[in-house]
Coordinates of C-alpha atoms in Angstrom, one line a residue:
Chain A
X1 CA 85.7 166.3 108.4
X2 CA 89.1 164.7 108.0
X3 CA 89.7 161.0 107.5
X4 CA 90.4 160.4 111.2
X5 CA 87.2 162.2 112.2
X6 CA 85.1 160.3 109.6
X7 CA 86.1 157.1 111.3
X8 CA 83.9 157.7 114.3
X9 CA 80.9 158.2 111.9
X10 CA 81.8 155.1 110.0
X11 CA 81.7 153.1 113.3
X12 CA 78.3 154.6 114.0
X13 CA 77.1 153.7 110.5
X14 CA 78.3 150.1 111.0
X15 CA 76.3 149.8 114.2
X16 CA 73.3 151.4 112.6
X17 CA 73.5 148.9 109.7
X18 CA 73.8 146.0 112.1
X19 CA 70.7 146.9 114.0
X20 CA 68.7 147.8 110.8
X21 CA 69.6 144.5 109.2
X22 CA 69.0 142.5 112.4
X23 CA 65.5 144.0 112.8
X24 CA 64.6 143.5 109.1
X25 CA 65.8 139.8 109.3
X26 CA 63.9 139.1 112.5
X27 CA 60.7 140.6 111.2
X28 CA 61.0 138.9 107.8
X29 CA 61.7 135.6 109.5
X30 CA 58.5 136.1 111.6
X31 CA 56.5 136.6 108.4
X32 CA 58.0 133.5 106.8
X33 CA 57.3 131.5 110.0
X34 CA 53.6 132.4 109.8
X35 CA 53.7 130.9 106.3
X36 CA 55.3 127.8 107.6
X37 CA 58.9 128.6 106.4
X38 CA 61.7 128.7 108.9
X39 CA 65.1 130.3 108.5
X40 CA 68.0 128.3 110.2
X41 CA 69.7 130.0 113.1
X42 CA 67.2 132.9 113.1
X43 CA 64.3 133.2 115.4
X44 CA 61.5 135.4 114.0
X45 CA 59.6 137.9 116.1
X46 CA 57.0 140.5 115.4
X47 CA 58.2 144.1 115.3
X48 CA 56.0 144.8 118.4
X49 CA 57.9 142.0 120.3
X50 CA 61.2 143.7 119.7
X51 CA 60.2 147.3 120.2
X52 CA 61.2 148.7 123.6
X53 CA 58.5 151.3 123.4
X54 CA 56.0 148.5 123.6
X55 CA 57.2 147.9 127.2
X56 CA 56.7 151.6 128.0
X57 CA 53.1 151.7 126.8
X58 CA 52.4 148.4 128.6
X59 CA 53.6 149.6 131.9
X60 CA 50.1 150.7 133.1
X61 CA 48.4 147.4 132.2
X62 CA 51.3 145.4 133.7
X63 CA 51.1 147.3 137.0
X64 CA 47.3 147.2 137.3
X65 CA 46.5 143.8 135.7
X66 CA 49.7 142.0 135.5
X67 CA 49.4 141.5 131.8
X68 CA 50.8 143.1 128.7
X69 CA 49.0 145.1 126.1
X70 CA 48.0 142.9 123.1
X71 CA 50.9 142.0 120.8
X72 CA 53.4 143.0 123.5
X73 CA 55.5 140.3 125.2
X74 CA 58.2 139.9 127.8
X75 CA 60.8 140.8 125.2
X76 CA 59.6 144.3 124.8
X77 CA 59.8 144.7 128.6
X78 CA 63.4 143.5 128.7
X79 CA 64.4 145.8 125.8
X80 CA 62.8 148.7 127.6
X81 CA 64.9 148.1 130.6
X82 CA 68.1 147.5 128.5
X83 CA 67.6 150.7 126.6
X84 CA 66.9 152.6 129.8
X85 CA 70.3 151.4 131.1
X86 CA 72.0 152.8 128.0
X87 CA 70.1 156.1 128.4
X88 CA 71.2 156.5 132.0
X89 CA 74.8 156.0 130.8
X90 CA 74.8 157.9 127.5
X91 CA 71.5 159.5 126.9
X92 CA 69.3 158.6 123.9
X93 CA 72.2 156.6 122.3
X94 CA 69.5 154.2 121.2
X95 CA 68.1 156.9 118.9
X96 CA 71.4 157.9 117.4
X97 CA 73.0 154.4 117.0
X98 CA 70.4 151.6 117.1
X99 CA 66.9 152.7 116.1
X100 CA 66.4 151.4 112.6
X101 CA 63.8 154.1 111.8
X102 CA 66.2 156.9 112.9
X103 CA 68.8 155.4 110.7
X104 CA 66.4 155.1 107.8
X105 CA 65.5 158.8 108.1
X106 CA 69.2 159.7 108.2
X107 CA 69.9 157.8 105.1
X108 CA 67.0 159.3 103.2
X109 CA 68.3 162.7 104.5
X110 CA 71.6 162.2 102.6
X111 CA 69.6 162.5 99.4
X112 CA 68.1 165.8 100.7
X113 CA 71.5 167.0 101.7
X114 CA 72.8 166.5 98.2
X115 CA 69.8 168.3 96.7
X116 CA 69.6 171.3 99.1
X117 CA 73.3 171.4 100.3
X118 CA 73.7 174.0 103.1
X119 CA 70.0 174.8 103.1
X120 CA 69.2 171.2 104.2
X121 CA 67.9 170.9 107.7
X122 CA 67.6 174.7 108.0
X123 CA 64.3 175.4 106.3
X124 CA 61.9 175.5 109.1
X125 CA 61.6 178.9 110.8
X126 CA 63.4 178.8 114.2
X127 CA 60.3 180.0 116.2
X128 CA 58.0 177.4 114.7
X129 CA 60.7 174.7 115.0
X130 CA 61.1 175.4 118.7
X131 CA 57.4 174.9 119.3
X132 CA 57.1 171.8 117.1
X133 CA 59.9 170.1 119.1
X134 CA 57.6 169.7 122.0
X135 CA 54.9 168.1 119.8
X136 CA 56.4 164.6 120.5
X137 CA 55.6 165.0 124.2
X138 CA 51.9 165.4 123.3
X139 CA 52.2 162.3 121.2
X140 CA 53.8 160.5 124.1
X141 CA 51.1 161.5 126.5
X142 CA 48.3 160.6 124.0
X143 CA 49.8 157.2 123.2
X144 CA 50.4 156.2 126.8
X145 CA 46.9 157.3 127.9
X146 CA 45.1 155.8 125.0
X147 CA 47.0 152.5 125.3
X148 CA 46.2 152.4 129.0
X149 CA 42.5 153.0 128.3
X150 CA 42.0 150.7 125.4
X151 CA 44.6 148.0 126.2
X152 CA 45.5 148.1 122.5
X153 CA 48.5 149.4 120.6
X154 CA 46.8 152.6 119.5
X155 CA 50.0 154.0 117.9
X156 CA 50.7 151.1 115.5
X157 CA 48.0 152.4 113.1
X158 CA 50.0 155.6 112.8
X159 CA 53.5 154.3 113.3
X160 CA 55.7 154.9 110.2
X161 CA 58.3 152.5 111.7
X162 CA 55.8 149.7 111.8
X163 CA 54.7 150.5 108.3
X164 CA 58.3 150.4 107.0
X165 CA 59.0 147.0 108.4
X166 CA 55.6 145.5 107.7
X167 CA 54.5 147.1 104.4
X168 CA 54.2 143.7 102.7
X169 CA 52.1 142.0 105.4
X170 CA 48.7 143.6 104.8
X171 CA 48.6 144.5 108.5
X172 CA 49.5 148.2 108.0
X173 CA 46.7 150.7 108.3
X174 CA 46.4 153.3 105.6
X175 CA 47.3 155.9 108.2
X176 CA 50.6 154.1 108.8
X177 CA 51.4 154.3 105.1
X178 CA 50.5 158.0 105.1
X179 CA 52.8 158.6 108.1
X180 CA 55.6 156.7 106.4
X181 CA 55.2 158.6 103.1
X182 CA 55.2 161.9 105.0
X183 CA 58.3 161.1 107.0
X184 CA 60.2 160.0 103.8
X185 CA 59.1 163.2 102.1
X186 CA 60.1 165.4 105.1
X187 CA 63.4 163.6 105.5
X188 CA 64.4 165.2 102.2
X189 CA 64.1 168.7 103.8
X190 CA 64.7 168.1 107.5
X191 CA 67.1 165.7 109.3
X192 CA 65.2 163.0 111.2
X193 CA 61.7 164.7 111.1
X194 CA 59.9 161.9 113.0
X195 CA 62.6 161.9 115.8
X196 CA 62.4 165.7 116.1
X197 CA 58.6 166.2 116.1
X198 CA 56.6 163.0 116.6
X199 CA 58.5 160.1 118.1
X200 CA 57.0 159.4 121.5
X201 CA 59.9 157.1 122.5
X202 CA 62.4 159.7 121.5
X203 CA 60.6 162.1 123.7
X204 CA 60.9 159.8 126.7
X205 CA 64.5 158.9 126.1
X206 CA 65.3 162.6 125.4
X207 CA 64.7 163.3 129.1
X208 CA 67.7 161.2 129.9
X209 CA 69.9 164.1 128.5
X210 CA 69.2 165.9 131.8
X211 CA 70.8 163.2 134.0
X212 CA 72.9 160.9 131.8
X213 CA 76.2 159.9 133.5
X214 CA 78.4 160.6 130.4
X215 CA 77.5 164.0 129.3
X216 CA 78.3 165.7 126.0
X217 CA 80.6 168.4 127.2
X218 CA 82.4 171.4 125.6
X219 CA 85.7 172.8 126.9
X220 CA 85.2 176.5 126.9
X221 CA 88.9 177.1 127.4
X222 CA 90.0 175.4 124.2
X223 CA 86.9 176.1 122.1
X224 CA 87.7 178.5 119.2
X225 CA 84.0 179.3 118.8
X226 CA 83.9 178.3 115.2
X227 CA 80.4 176.8 115.6
X228 CA 81.3 173.7 113.6
X229 CA 79.5 171.7 116.2
X230 CA 76.3 173.7 115.8
X231 CA 76.4 173.4 112.0
X232 CA 77.0 169.7 112.2
X233 CA 74.3 168.8 114.7
X234 CA 71.5 166.9 112.9
X235 CA 69.1 167.9 115.7
X236 CA 70.0 171.7 115.3
X237 CA 71.2 172.0 118.9
X238 CA 73.4 174.9 119.8
X239 CA 76.4 173.2 121.4
X240 CA 78.9 176.1 121.1
X241 CA 77.5 178.1 124.0
X242 CA 77.0 175.4 126.6
X243 CA 79.3 173.6 129.0
X244 CA 77.2 170.4 128.8
X245 CA 74.5 169.5 126.3
X246 CA 71.2 168.8 128.2
X247 CA 68.9 169.6 125.3
X248 CA 66.1 166.9 125.2
X249 CA 66.7 166.5 121.5
X250 CA 70.3 165.3 121.6
X251 CA 70.6 161.8 120.2
X252 CA 74.2 161.1 121.3
X253 CA 75.4 160.7 117.7
X254 CA 78.8 162.2 118.4
X255 CA 78.8 164.2 115.1
X256 CA 79.5 167.4 117.0
X257 CA 82.4 166.0 118.9
X258 CA 86.2 166.4 118.4
X259 CA 86.1 163.0 116.9
X260 CA 84.0 164.4 114.0
X261 CA 83.0 168.0 113.4
X262 CA 84.9 169.9 116.1
X263 CA 88.4 170.8 114.7
X264 CA 90.0 171.1 118.1
X265 CA 91.1 167.9 119.9
X266 CA 89.4 167.1 123.2
X267 CA 87.1 170.1 123.1
X268 CA 83.7 168.5 122.6
X269 CA 83.4 165.0 123.9
X270 CA 81.5 162.6 126.1
X271 CA 82.8 162.7 129.6
X272 CA 81.8 162.3 133.2
X273 CA 83.3 165.5 134.3
X274 CA 83.8 169.1 133.0
X275 CA 86.5 169.3 130.4
X276 CA 88.0 172.5 131.7
X277 CA 89.4 170.4 134.6
X278 CA 91.6 168.5 132.1
X279 CA 92.9 171.8 130.7
X280 CA 93.7 173.1 134.1
X281 CA 95.5 170.0 135.1
X282 CA 97.6 170.1 131.9
X283 CA 98.3 173.8 132.5
X284 CA 99.7 173.0 136.0
Chain B
X1 CA 86.2 159.4 132.2
X2 CA 86.0 159.9 128.4
X3 CA 83.8 158.0 126.0
X4 CA 85.0 157.6 122.5
X5 CA 83.0 156.5 119.5
X6 CA 84.6 153.0 119.7
X7 CA 83.6 152.7 123.4
X8 CA 80.1 153.9 122.7
X9 CA 79.7 151.4 119.8
X10 CA 80.9 148.7 122.0
X11 CA 78.6 149.7 124.8
X12 CA 75.6 149.9 122.6
X13 CA 76.2 146.5 121.0
X14 CA 77.2 144.8 124.2
X15 CA 74.5 146.2 126.4
X16 CA 71.6 145.7 123.9
X17 CA 72.6 142.5 122.2
X18 CA 74.3 141.1 125.3
X19 CA 71.2 142.0 127.3
X20 CA 69.0 140.1 124.9
X21 CA 71.3 137.1 125.0
X22 CA 71.3 137.2 128.8
X23 CA 67.5 137.3 128.9
X24 CA 67.5 134.4 126.4
X25 CA 69.9 132.4 128.6
X26 CA 67.8 133.1 131.7
X27 CA 64.7 131.9 129.8
X28 CA 62.8 135.2 130.2
X29 CA 63.1 136.4 126.6
X30 CA 59.6 135.6 125.2
X31 CA 58.6 137.1 121.9
X32 CA 55.2 135.4 121.7
X33 CA 52.3 135.1 124.0
X34 CA 52.3 132.3 126.5
X35 CA 48.7 131.8 125.5
X36 CA 47.7 131.9 129.1
X37 CA 44.7 134.2 129.4
X38 CA 44.5 136.6 132.3
X39 CA 42.1 135.9 135.0
X40 CA 39.3 138.0 136.4
X41 CA 40.7 139.8 139.4
X42 CA 37.4 140.4 141.2
X43 CA 33.7 139.6 141.2
X44 CA 31.9 136.3 140.8
X45 CA 34.4 135.0 138.3
X46 CA 37.6 136.0 140.2
X47 CA 40.4 133.6 139.4
X48 CA 38.7 132.3 136.3
X49 CA 40.2 133.0 132.8
X50 CA 38.8 136.1 131.2
X51 CA 37.6 135.8 127.6
X52 CA 38.5 139.5 127.1
X53 CA 42.1 138.4 127.1
X54 CA 41.8 136.1 124.1
X55 CA 44.4 137.3 121.5
X56 CA 44.4 137.1 117.8
X57 CA 47.3 134.7 118.0
X58 CA 45.2 132.2 120.0
X59 CA 44.4 129.0 118.2
X60 CA 41.1 127.4 118.8
X61 CA 43.0 124.8 120.8
X62 CA 44.4 127.6 123.0
X63 CA 40.9 128.8 123.5
X64 CA 39.8 125.3 124.4
X65 CA 42.7 124.9 126.9
X66 CA 41.9 128.2 128.6
X67 CA 38.1 128.1 128.6
X68 CA 37.1 124.5 128.1
X69 CA 35.0 125.4 125.0
X70 CA 36.0 122.8 122.4
X71 CA 37.7 123.7 119.2
X72 CA 35.0 121.7 117.4
X73 CA 32.3 123.9 118.9
X74 CA 34.2 127.0 117.8
X75 CA 34.8 125.6 114.3
X76 CA 31.1 124.9 114.0
X77 CA 30.1 128.2 115.5
X78 CA 32.3 130.2 113.1
X79 CA 31.7 127.9 110.1
X80 CA 35.3 127.4 109.4
X81 CA 36.2 124.7 106.9
X82 CA 37.7 121.8 108.8
X83 CA 38.6 120.1 105.5
X84 CA 41.2 122.8 104.9
X85 CA 42.8 122.4 108.3
X86 CA 42.0 121.0 111.7
X87 CA 39.5 122.9 113.9
X88 CA 42.1 123.4 116.6
X89 CA 44.7 124.9 114.1
X90 CA 42.5 127.9 113.3
X91 CA 43.7 131.2 114.9
X92 CA 41.3 133.7 116.2
X93 CA 42.7 136.3 113.9
X94 CA 42.0 134.0 110.9
X95 CA 38.4 135.0 111.2
X96 CA 39.2 138.5 110.1
X97 CA 40.5 137.2 106.8
X98 CA 37.7 134.7 106.4
X99 CA 35.0 137.2 107.1
X100 CA 36.4 140.2 105.3
X101 CA 33.7 142.7 104.7
X102 CA 31.1 140.1 105.4
X103 CA 28.9 142.4 107.4
X104 CA 28.8 144.7 104.4
X105 CA 30.8 147.4 106.1
X106 CA 28.6 147.5 109.2
X107 CA 30.9 145.4 111.3
X108 CA 33.4 142.6 111.5
X109 CA 33.8 139.1 112.6
X110 CA 37.2 138.5 114.2
X111 CA 39.0 138.0 117.5
X112 CA 36.5 140.0 119.4
X113 CA 33.7 137.8 118.1
X114 CA 35.5 134.8 119.6
X115 CA 35.8 136.6 122.9
X116 CA 32.1 137.5 122.8
X117 CA 31.1 134.0 121.8
X118 CA 33.2 132.4 124.6
X119 CA 31.8 134.8 127.2
X120 CA 28.2 134.1 126.1
X121 CA 28.9 130.4 126.1
X122 CA 30.3 130.5 129.6
X123 CA 27.8 133.1 130.9
X124 CA 30.6 135.5 131.7
X125 CA 30.4 139.3 131.4
X126 CA 31.9 140.8 128.3
X127 CA 31.1 143.9 126.3
X128 CA 32.1 143.5 122.6
X129 CA 33.1 146.4 120.4
X130 CA 30.2 148.1 118.6
X131 CA 31.5 146.8 115.3
X132 CA 31.7 143.1 116.4
X133 CA 29.3 140.6 114.8
X134 CA 28.7 136.9 115.3
X135 CA 28.0 134.4 112.5
X136 CA 24.6 132.8 112.5
X137 CA 25.9 129.3 113.3
X138 CA 27.4 130.8 116.5
X139 CA 23.9 132.0 117.5
X140 CA 22.6 128.6 116.7
X141 CA 25.3 126.9 118.8
X142 CA 24.5 129.1 121.7
X143 CA 20.8 128.4 121.5
X144 CA 21.3 124.6 120.9
X145 CA 23.5 124.4 124.0
X146 CA 20.9 126.4 126.0
X147 CA 23.4 129.2 126.7
X148 CA 21.1 132.0 125.7
X149 CA 17.4 132.8 126.2
X150 CA 15.2 133.4 123.2
X151 CA 15.1 137.1 124.1
X152 CA 18.9 137.3 124.0
X153 CA 18.9 135.2 120.9
X154 CA 16.7 137.7 119.1
X155 CA 18.9 140.6 120.2
X156 CA 22.0 138.7 119.0
X157 CA 20.3 138.2 115.6
X158 CA 20.6 142.0 115.1
X159 CA 24.3 141.6 115.1
X160 CA 24.7 138.5 113.2
X161 CA 25.9 137.7 109.7
X162 CA 25.8 134.7 107.4
X163 CA 28.9 132.6 107.6
X164 CA 31.6 133.3 105.1
X165 CA 33.7 130.3 104.6
X166 CA 37.2 130.0 103.3
X167 CA 36.4 131.0 99.7
X168 CA 37.6 133.8 97.5
X169 CA 36.4 137.3 98.3
X170 CA 34.2 137.4 95.1
X171 CA 32.5 134.2 96.1
X172 CA 32.0 135.5 99.6
X173 CA 30.1 138.4 98.2
X174 CA 27.8 136.1 96.2
X175 CA 27.5 134.0 99.3
X176 CA 26.2 136.8 101.5
X177 CA 23.8 137.8 98.8
X178 CA 22.5 134.3 98.3
X179 CA 21.7 133.9 102.0
X180 CA 19.4 136.9 102.3
X181 CA 16.4 135.6 100.2
X182 CA 16.6 131.9 101.2
X183 CA 16.1 130.8 97.6
X184 CA 18.4 128.0 96.4
X185 CA 20.4 129.2 93.4
X186 CA 23.4 128.0 91.5
X187 CA 25.7 129.8 94.0
X188 CA 24.1 128.4 97.1
X189 CA 26.4 126.5 99.3
X190 CA 25.9 123.9 102.1
X191 CA 26.9 126.7 104.5
X192 CA 23.9 128.7 103.3
X193 CA 21.5 125.8 104.1
X194 CA 22.9 125.7 107.7
X195 CA 22.5 129.4 108.0
X196 CA 18.9 129.2 106.9
X197 CA 18.2 126.9 109.8
X198 CA 18.7 123.3 108.5
X199 CA 20.8 121.1 110.7
X200 CA 23.6 119.0 109.3
X201 CA 21.5 115.8 110.0
X202 CA 18.6 117.2 107.9
X203 CA 20.9 118.1 105.1
X204 CA 22.5 114.7 105.1
X205 CA 19.1 113.0 105.2
X206 CA 17.9 115.1 102.2
X207 CA 21.0 114.5 100.0
X208 CA 21.2 110.8 101.1
X209 CA 24.8 110.9 102.3
X210 CA 27.5 112.8 104.4
X211 CA 27.6 116.5 103.9
X212 CA 30.7 117.6 102.1
X213 CA 32.7 120.8 102.8
X214 CA 30.4 123.6 103.6
X215 CA 32.0 125.8 101.0
X216 CA 30.9 123.6 98.1
X217 CA 28.0 124.8 96.0
X218 CA 25.0 122.5 95.9
X219 CA 24.9 122.4 92.1
X220 CA 28.6 121.4 91.9
X221 CA 28.1 118.7 94.4
X222 CA 25.1 117.1 92.6
X223 CA 26.6 117.4 89.2
X224 CA 29.8 115.7 90.4
X225 CA 27.8 113.0 92.0
X226 CA 25.8 112.4 88.8
X227 CA 22.6 113.3 90.5
X228 CA 19.8 115.5 89.2
X229 CA 20.4 119.0 90.7
X230 CA 16.9 120.3 90.1
X231 CA 15.3 117.4 92.0
X232 CA 17.4 117.9 95.1
X233 CA 17.0 121.7 94.8
X234 CA 13.2 121.4 95.0
X235 CA 13.4 118.9 97.9
X236 CA 15.8 121.2 99.9
X237 CA 13.8 124.3 99.0
X238 CA 10.7 122.7 100.4
X239 CA 12.4 122.0 103.7
X240 CA 13.9 125.5 103.8
X241 CA 10.4 127.0 103.2
X242 CA 9.1 125.2 106.3
X243 CA 11.8 126.6 108.6

């Protein structure tokens, strides 16, 4: 990855840091507010209130009873809509650029990458990995059904994201801490293990890869088949054989693109139309 | 049309943060409950606020506003110490901290207890969770107000606990222990006397003055007042034995 190419990932890192710090500050401010301390210019909110997935699990209750699930408020609903807009445009860009827990796993993963080098993120047998990738849909179905039935945030007791940003509050269940510990440990071997195998919101947003307006496309004419894109993909997606990535696991991180891993300009990029058209127009 | 990393970064920041700012500007960005309980949608109570929707973030004042059950009644029913803070300032979820492990692992007193109490007080349908308990003064308040029959009262006693007031966990454990054999000991508090069936008026008559905070131990109270603890202990014990 040359200097120019690393710029795109530095931009992404900056955005990830902004969202991580913002969420941490808002949640910390909320805790302080409950203790009677207010931070100037910063309005605190619970993590549930600023989690777009809260809107998703509240949908059933909102439609049937006109109310939100406990601890969920209008803000979760608006965030759900906002993130859906970004997903329609760019796929699960929220996962790759904004989700603080995705970023956290990625940063832990850098330690794993240093330890295991090329073996990192390639340790789970392919057949097992393929099956496990669908586990998150089972989690999604379970969470949505159980939340609808109980009208409670069932997942929060198991949610490592909630545990990470609330570990000091005494409100985290032991199962939450176990999940968090497990994710941290697995992140040393696998890139974004929670995103890949367990995140219910990632599962839902992943479906947008099938219909996003800007698709991640590969120009088969200019592609030199070096597989740099495949090797770079944190989600282990094979980019080098497809015209457009529709894999439900893509997080729109741009690591595989010509702005980063791909050595050939304008060969892997986000575009609304097939890249071969550009090549043909240039040839003419 | 091509999307570069810069454009994506800009899109993510503008759409997400801009969307939030827009929602704020439109006044629809709410990160807290409006403290307006949902209403029954059908049945005899259609259109009336539903106790099942009481949230942990509701203060006793919020409950009073929604259900017309006063904060003072709630404070008395759940034996919270109003010398620490005003009755209306207590949150439903505070009970979970106040009554930690009070039911000796068998259950808990918390937000669901408030829902249950309010429903019983108003004669509304509500099925509490299996682990939900009520403090004894809550039962007393329901009976005194004529909200439950003796039969229901006896059933409720099976899922009741002694009140645990705002005291350290260790003291709470002592407190629960002391309330089981109805014998006044050095650790007995005024809250215990109420639990054992004395009314506040009876206590005040016996001690010859206003009852202090319920969390105060009898021995500490009389020593501080320069009164002979054993005399009052005997007097109070005799009353307790008749109840």
